[in-house]
PDB file of C-alpha atoms in Angstrom:
ATOM      1  CA  MET A  29     -38.357 -54.960   2.555  1.00 94.00           C
ATOM      2  CA  LEU A  30     -38.742 -52.150   0.054  1.00 94.00           C
ATOM      3  CA  GLY A  31     -41.974 -50.205  -0.346  1.00 90.00           C
ATOM      4  CA  GLY A  32     -42.837 -47.445  -2.779  1.00 86.00           C
ATOM      5  CA  VAL A  33     -45.176 -46.279  -5.504  1.00 81.00           C
ATOM      6  CA  GLY A  34     -45.000 -46.946  -9.211  1.00 76.00           C
ATOM      7  CA  GLY A  35     -42.304 -45.095 -11.088  1.00 76.00           C
ATOM      8  CA  GLN A  36     -39.914 -44.614  -8.160  1.00 81.00           C
ATOM      9  CA  GLY A  37     -37.331 -47.159  -9.307  1.00 84.00           C
ATOM     10  CA  LEU A  38     -37.955 -49.911  -6.793  1.00 88.00           C
ATOM     11  CA  ILE A  39     -37.060 -52.699  -9.230  1.00 88.00           C
ATOM     12  CA  LEU A  40     -33.645 -51.179  -9.965  1.00 92.00           C
ATOM     13  CA  MET A  41     -32.975 -50.692  -6.255  1.00 95.00           C
ATOM     14  CA  THR A  42     -33.889 -54.314  -5.556  1.00 95.00           C
ATOM     15  CA  ARG A  43     -31.579 -55.465  -8.349  1.00 95.00           C
ATOM     16  CA  ILE A  44     -28.665 -53.397  -7.012  1.00 97.00           C
ATOM     17  CA  ILE A  45     -29.133 -54.724  -3.460  1.00 97.00           C
ATOM     18  CA  CYS A  46     -29.285 -58.321  -4.699  1.00 97.00           C
ATOM     19  CA  GLN A  47     -26.288 -58.008  -7.018  1.00 98.00           C
ATOM     20  CA  ALA A  48     -24.172 -56.368  -4.310  1.00 98.00           C
ATOM     21  CA  ALA A  49     -25.023 -59.116  -1.819  1.00 98.00           C
ATOM     22  CA  LEU A  50     -24.276 -61.843  -4.365  1.00 97.00           C
ATOM     23  CA  LYS A  51     -20.915 -60.259  -5.243  1.00 98.00           C
ATOM     24  CA  ASP A  52     -19.972 -60.366  -1.555  1.00 97.00           C
ATOM     25  CA  GLY A  53     -20.788 -64.074  -1.338  1.00 97.00           C
ATOM     26  CA  PHE A  54     -24.241 -64.089   0.237  1.00 98.00           C
ATOM     27  CA  ASP A  55     -27.183 -66.204  -0.776  1.00 97.00           C
ATOM     28  CA  VAL A  56     -30.021 -63.931  -1.898  1.00 97.00           C
ATOM     29  CA  LYS A  57     -33.686 -64.393  -2.689  1.00 96.00           C
ATOM     30  CA  SER A  58     -35.970 -61.579  -3.791  1.00 95.00           C
ATOM     31  CA  ASN A  59     -39.277 -60.796  -5.375  1.00 91.00           C
ATOM     32  CA  ASP A  60     -41.032 -57.640  -6.522  1.00 81.00           C
ATOM     33  CA  VAL A  61     -44.739 -56.974  -6.833  1.00 74.00           C
ATOM     34  CA  VAL A  62     -45.232 -54.247  -9.396  1.00 63.00           C
ATOM     35  CA  GLY A  63     -48.580 -54.869 -11.099  1.00 58.00           C
ATOM     36  CA  LEU A  64     -50.152 -51.794  -9.522  1.00 55.00           C
ATOM     37  CA  SER A  65     -47.317 -49.524 -10.584  1.00 50.00           C
ATOM     38  CA  GLN A  66     -48.879 -48.404 -13.854  1.00 54.00           C
ATOM     39  CA  ARG A  67     -51.212 -46.002 -12.060  1.00 55.00           C
ATOM     40  CA  GLY A  68     -48.834 -44.800  -9.363  1.00 58.00           C
ATOM     41  CA  GLY A  69     -50.034 -47.577  -7.084  1.00 70.00           C
ATOM     42  CA  MET A  70     -48.017 -49.303  -4.410  1.00 74.00           C
ATOM     43  CA  VAL A  71     -45.111 -51.530  -5.319  1.00 80.00           C
ATOM     44  CA  TRP A  72     -42.964 -53.596  -3.008  1.00 86.00           C
ATOM     45  CA  GLY A  73     -40.086 -55.972  -2.910  1.00 89.00           C
ATOM     46  CA  ASN A  74     -38.705 -58.513  -0.492  1.00 92.00           C
ATOM     47  CA  VAL A  75     -34.980 -59.147  -0.263  1.00 95.00           C
ATOM     48  CA  ARG A  76     -33.512 -61.765   2.016  1.00 96.00           C
ATOM     49  CA  ILE A  77     -29.763 -62.050   2.447  1.00 96.00           C
ATOM     50  CA  GLY A  78     -27.807 -64.655   4.413  1.00 95.00           C
ATOM     51  CA  LYS A  79     -25.705 -67.802   4.304  1.00 95.00           C
ATOM     52  CA  LYS A  80     -28.574 -69.914   2.961  1.00 96.00           C
ATOM     53  CA  ILE A  81     -31.970 -68.482   2.052  1.00 95.00           C
ATOM     54  CA  TYR A  82     -34.932 -70.655   1.080  1.00 93.00           C
ATOM     55  CA  SER A  83     -37.692 -68.106   0.425  1.00 92.00           C
ATOM     56  CA  PRO A  84     -37.741 -64.490  -0.731  1.00 92.00           C
ATOM     57  CA  ASN A  85     -40.706 -63.577   1.463  1.00 91.00           C
ATOM     58  CA  VAL A  86     -40.075 -61.785   4.728  1.00 92.00           C
ATOM     59  CA  PRO A  87     -42.501 -63.221   7.302  1.00 91.00           C
ATOM     60  CA  PRO A  88     -44.595 -60.643   9.203  1.00 93.00           C
ATOM     61  CA  GLY A  89     -42.826 -59.475  12.336  1.00 95.00           C
ATOM     62  CA  GLU A  90     -39.394 -60.716  11.220  1.00 95.00           C
ATOM     63  CA  GLY A  91     -38.084 -57.902   9.003  1.00 96.00           C
ATOM     64  CA  ASP A  92     -34.909 -56.116  10.025  1.00 97.00           C
ATOM     65  CA  ILE A  93     -35.001 -53.109   7.674  1.00 98.00           C
ATOM     66  CA  LEU A  94     -37.706 -51.365   5.666  1.00 97.00           C
ATOM     67  CA  LEU A  95     -36.558 -49.033   2.932  1.00 97.00           C
ATOM     68  CA  ALA A  96     -39.633 -46.854   2.414  1.00 95.00           C
ATOM     69  CA  MET A  97     -39.514 -44.687  -0.663  1.00 92.00           C
ATOM     70  CA  GLU A  98     -42.597 -42.782   0.564  1.00 91.00           C
ATOM     71  CA  PRO A  99     -43.978 -42.213   4.110  1.00 93.00           C
ATOM     72  CA  LEU A 100     -47.362 -43.893   3.575  1.00 91.00           C
ATOM     73  CA  GLU A 101     -45.507 -46.992   2.358  1.00 90.00           C
ATOM     74  CA  ALA A 102     -43.504 -46.990   5.612  1.00 94.00           C
ATOM     75  CA  LEU A 103     -46.761 -47.132   7.527  1.00 93.00           C
ATOM     76  CA  ARG A 104     -48.275 -49.722   5.194  1.00 90.00           C
ATOM     77  CA  TRP A 105     -45.291 -52.116   5.464  1.00 93.00           C
ATOM     78  CA  SER A 106     -44.274 -51.540   9.102  1.00 96.00           C
ATOM     79  CA  GLY A 107     -46.110 -54.726  10.142  1.00 94.00           C
ATOM     80  CA  ILE A 108     -43.443 -56.777   8.400  1.00 95.00           C
ATOM     81  CA  LEU A 109     -40.843 -55.513  10.893  1.00 97.00           C
ATOM     82  CA  LYS A 110     -39.698 -56.849  14.229  1.00 96.00           C
ATOM     83  CA  ASP A 111     -39.706 -54.458  17.183  1.00 91.00           C
ATOM     84  CA  GLU A 112     -36.777 -52.039  17.132  1.00 90.00           C
ATOM     85  CA  ALA A 113     -36.165 -52.657  13.415  1.00 97.00           C
ATOM     86  CA  LYS A 114     -34.932 -49.832  11.191  1.00 97.00           C
ATOM     87  CA  ILE A 115     -36.936 -47.812   8.709  1.00 98.00           C
ATOM     88  CA  ILE A 116     -35.069 -45.756   6.133  1.00 98.00           C
ATOM     89  CA  LEU A 117     -37.757 -43.249   5.235  1.00 97.00           C
ATOM     90  CA  ASN A 118     -37.782 -40.937   2.249  1.00 96.00           C
ATOM     91  CA  THR A 119     -40.011 -38.105   3.499  1.00 95.00           C
ATOM     92  CA  LYS A 120     -40.986 -36.948  -0.018  1.00 91.00           C
ATOM     93  CA  ARG A 121     -44.737 -37.502  -0.223  1.00 85.00           C
ATOM     94  CA  PHE A 122     -46.628 -38.873  -3.220  1.00 78.00           C
ATOM     95  CA  TYR A 123     -50.266 -38.404  -2.307  1.00 70.00           C
ATOM     96  CA  PRO A 124     -52.642 -41.206  -3.329  1.00 70.00           C
ATOM     97  CA  THR A 125     -55.609 -40.334  -5.531  1.00 65.00           C
ATOM     98  CA  MET A 126     -58.094 -40.594  -2.655  1.00 63.00           C
ATOM     99  CA  VAL A 127     -56.086 -38.026  -0.675  1.00 65.00           C
ATOM    100  CA  GLN A 128     -55.765 -35.759  -3.726  1.00 71.00           C
ATOM    101  CA  GLN A 129     -59.549 -35.946  -4.156  1.00 70.00           C
ATOM    102  CA  GLU A 130     -59.941 -35.106  -0.443  1.00 76.00           C
ATOM    103  CA  LYS A 131     -61.831 -38.345   0.256  1.00 72.00           C
ATOM    104  CA  PHE A 132     -59.208 -39.454   2.793  1.00 80.00           C
ATOM    105  CA  GLU A 133     -56.633 -37.635   4.882  1.00 82.00           C
ATOM    106  CA  TYR A 134     -52.964 -38.465   4.641  1.00 82.00           C
ATOM    107  CA  PRO A 135     -52.097 -40.343   7.897  1.00 84.00           C
ATOM    108  CA  GLU A 136     -49.484 -37.882   9.202  1.00 87.00           C
ATOM    109  CA  LYS A 137     -49.959 -38.774  12.887  1.00 94.00           C
ATOM    110  CA  GLU A 138     -49.752 -42.518  12.305  1.00 93.00           C
ATOM    111  CA  ILE A 139     -46.582 -42.097  10.243  1.00 93.00           C
ATOM    112  CA  GLU A 140     -45.034 -39.955  12.970  1.00 94.00           C
ATOM    113  CA  GLU A 141     -45.856 -42.655  15.556  1.00 95.00           C
ATOM    114  CA  LEU A 142     -43.542 -45.087  13.742  1.00 96.00           C
ATOM    115  CA  ASN A 143     -40.709 -43.343  15.620  1.00 94.00           C
ATOM    116  CA  SER A 144     -41.972 -44.794  18.904  1.00 95.00           C
ATOM    117  CA  LYS A 145     -41.594 -48.428  17.783  1.00 95.00           C
ATOM    118  CA  TYR A 146     -38.781 -48.376  15.214  1.00 97.00           C
ATOM    119  CA  LYS A 147     -35.479 -46.630  14.581  1.00 96.00           C
ATOM    120  CA  VAL A 148     -36.549 -44.300  11.793  1.00 97.00           C
ATOM    121  CA  ILE A 149     -33.907 -42.632   9.638  1.00 97.00           C
ATOM    122  CA  GLU A 150     -35.665 -39.788   7.828  1.00 96.00           C
ATOM    123  CA  ILE A 151     -34.424 -37.912   4.793  1.00 97.00           C
ATOM    124  CA  ASN A 152     -36.003 -36.051   1.914  1.00 97.00           C
ATOM    125  CA  ALA A 153     -33.850 -37.881  -0.609  1.00 96.00           C
ATOM    126  CA  PHE A 154     -35.622 -36.127  -3.489  1.00 95.00           C
ATOM    127  CA  GLU A 155     -34.581 -32.645  -2.282  1.00 96.00           C
ATOM    128  CA  GLU A 156     -31.052 -33.790  -1.410  1.00 97.00           C
ATOM    129  CA  ALA A 157     -30.682 -35.340  -4.859  1.00 96.00           C
ATOM    130  CA  LYS A 158     -31.719 -32.062  -6.498  1.00 96.00           C
ATOM    131  CA  LYS A 159     -28.955 -30.305  -4.533  1.00 96.00           C
ATOM    132  CA  ILE A 160     -26.467 -32.882  -5.840  1.00 95.00           C
ATOM    133  CA  GLY A 161     -27.642 -32.143  -9.361  1.00 91.00           C
ATOM    134  CA  LYS A 162     -30.311 -34.617 -10.430  1.00 91.00           C
ATOM    135  CA  LYS A 163     -33.446 -35.819  -8.656  1.00 89.00           C
ATOM    136  CA  GLN A 164     -33.046 -39.268 -10.231  1.00 90.00           C
ATOM    137  CA  VAL A 165     -30.176 -40.096  -7.852  1.00 95.00           C
ATOM    138  CA  SER A 166     -32.454 -39.945  -4.795  1.00 95.00           C
ATOM    139  CA  ASN A 167     -32.614 -43.741  -4.592  1.00 96.00           C
ATOM    140  CA  VAL A 168     -28.840 -44.003  -4.583  1.00 97.00           C
ATOM    141  CA  ILE A 169     -28.830 -41.714  -1.546  1.00 98.00           C
ATOM    142  CA  LEU A 170     -31.177 -44.220   0.112  1.00 98.00           C
ATOM    143  CA  LEU A 171     -28.863 -47.083  -0.901  1.00 98.00           C
ATOM    144  CA  GLY A 172     -25.956 -45.198   0.688  1.00 98.00           C
ATOM    145  CA  ILE A 173     -27.885 -45.050   3.961  1.00 98.00           C
ATOM    146  CA  LEU A 174     -28.890 -48.714   3.659  1.00 98.00           C
ATOM    147  CA  SER A 175     -25.300 -49.768   3.000  1.00 98.00           C
ATOM    148  CA  LYS A 176     -24.315 -48.855   6.562  1.00 96.00           C
ATOM    149  CA  HIS A 177     -26.764 -51.446   7.897  1.00 96.00           C
ATOM    150  CA  LEU A 178     -25.840 -54.421   5.723  1.00 96.00           C
ATOM    151  CA  ASN A 179     -22.653 -56.457   5.793  1.00 96.00           C
ATOM    152  CA  ILE A 180     -21.710 -55.649   2.197  1.00 98.00           C
ATOM    153  CA  LYS A 181     -18.457 -53.845   1.383  1.00 98.00           C
ATOM    154  CA  VAL A 182     -18.702 -50.199   0.299  1.00 98.00           C
ATOM    155  CA  ASN A 183     -16.660 -50.875  -2.851  1.00 98.00           C
ATOM    156  CA  THR A 184     -19.039 -53.687  -3.770  1.00 98.00           C
ATOM    157  CA  TRP A 185     -21.976 -51.276  -3.505  1.00 98.00           C
ATOM    158  CA  LYS A 186     -20.207 -48.702  -5.652  1.00 98.00           C
ATOM    159  CA  ASP A 187     -19.179 -51.221  -8.312  1.00 98.00           C
ATOM    160  CA  THR A 188     -22.709 -52.583  -8.461  1.00 98.00           C
ATOM    161  CA  ILE A 189     -24.219 -49.119  -8.821  1.00 98.00           C
ATOM    162  CA  LYS A 190     -21.735 -48.329 -11.607  1.00 98.00           C
ATOM    163  CA  ASP A 191     -22.823 -51.523 -13.387  1.00 98.00           C
ATOM    164  CA  ASN A 192     -26.486 -50.460 -13.260  1.00 97.00           C
ATOM    165  CA  VAL A 193     -26.552 -46.755 -14.111  1.00 96.00           C
ATOM    166  CA  PRO A 194     -25.784 -44.950 -17.369  1.00 95.00           C
ATOM    167  CA  TYR A 195     -22.093 -44.207 -17.834  1.00 96.00           C
ATOM    168  CA  LYS A 196     -22.675 -40.449 -18.052  1.00 96.00           C
ATOM    169  CA  SER A 197     -24.313 -40.409 -14.594  1.00 96.00           C
ATOM    170  CA  ILE A 198     -21.773 -42.500 -12.674  1.00 97.00           C
ATOM    171  CA  ALA A 199     -20.101 -39.498 -11.015  1.00 97.00           C
ATOM    172  CA  LEU A 200     -23.450 -38.103  -9.795  1.00 97.00           C
ATOM    173  CA  ASN A 201     -24.483 -41.514  -8.504  1.00 97.00           C
ATOM    174  CA  MET A 202     -21.198 -41.925  -6.624  1.00 98.00           C
ATOM    175  CA  GLU A 203     -21.683 -38.500  -5.061  1.00 97.00           C
ATOM    176  CA  ALA A 204     -25.242 -39.486  -4.084  1.00 98.00           C
ATOM    177  CA  PHE A 205     -24.075 -42.786  -2.577  1.00 98.00           C
ATOM    178  CA  ASP A 206     -21.343 -41.042  -0.565  1.00 98.00           C
ATOM    179  CA  PHE A 207     -23.850 -38.454   0.661  1.00 97.00           C
ATOM    180  CA  GLY A 208     -26.198 -41.213   1.837  1.00 97.00           C
ATOM    181  CA  TYR A 209     -23.368 -43.202   3.405  1.00 97.00           C
ATOM    182  CA  SER A 210     -22.264 -40.170   5.443  1.00 97.00           C
ATOM    183  CA  TYR A 211     -25.824 -39.027   6.276  1.00 96.00           C
ATOM    184  CA  GLU A 212     -26.660 -38.686   9.957  1.00 87.00           C
ATOM    185  CA  ASN A 213     -30.322 -38.636  10.988  1.00 73.00           C
ATOM    186  CA  LYS A 214     -31.212 -35.346  12.629  1.00 58.00           C
TER     187      LYS A 214
END
């Protein structure tokens, strides 16, 4: 499961995951829900990978991994996960309008409590990407982390990323992927 807000690149990430899995011989089904993305609203995608997949939808309580591009989205989509599942969590916050207008508080405590039920791998991919040289490669850092938890060859990931990013940014994206792949949660 992928969860984020509009404009974060969730559709491209979903495409890369699906293409990499297909290249390595898996059956893949996916869907994205992006209608709310125009106003910075939530967007999400399901990806199912296996020998034979019949539906793209991950049933509640059966998800293995949640790639959360924003902490509130980790909380929102955690119900899709089985106990002890993994959450790859980008800690960069994008505050919803109601929080910006001080009508609601950002659920910091509830997000922190995810650590008690799931294996949470936290990283501020946005800040790490800026150190690499371009904030736009933050999602490739997340894909590098994800790649360690899926049975898809590293070279397949890299080839698929190269096929989906502009030629002039391939080197930065490869550096971002390698950073994510070698990242250890602190």
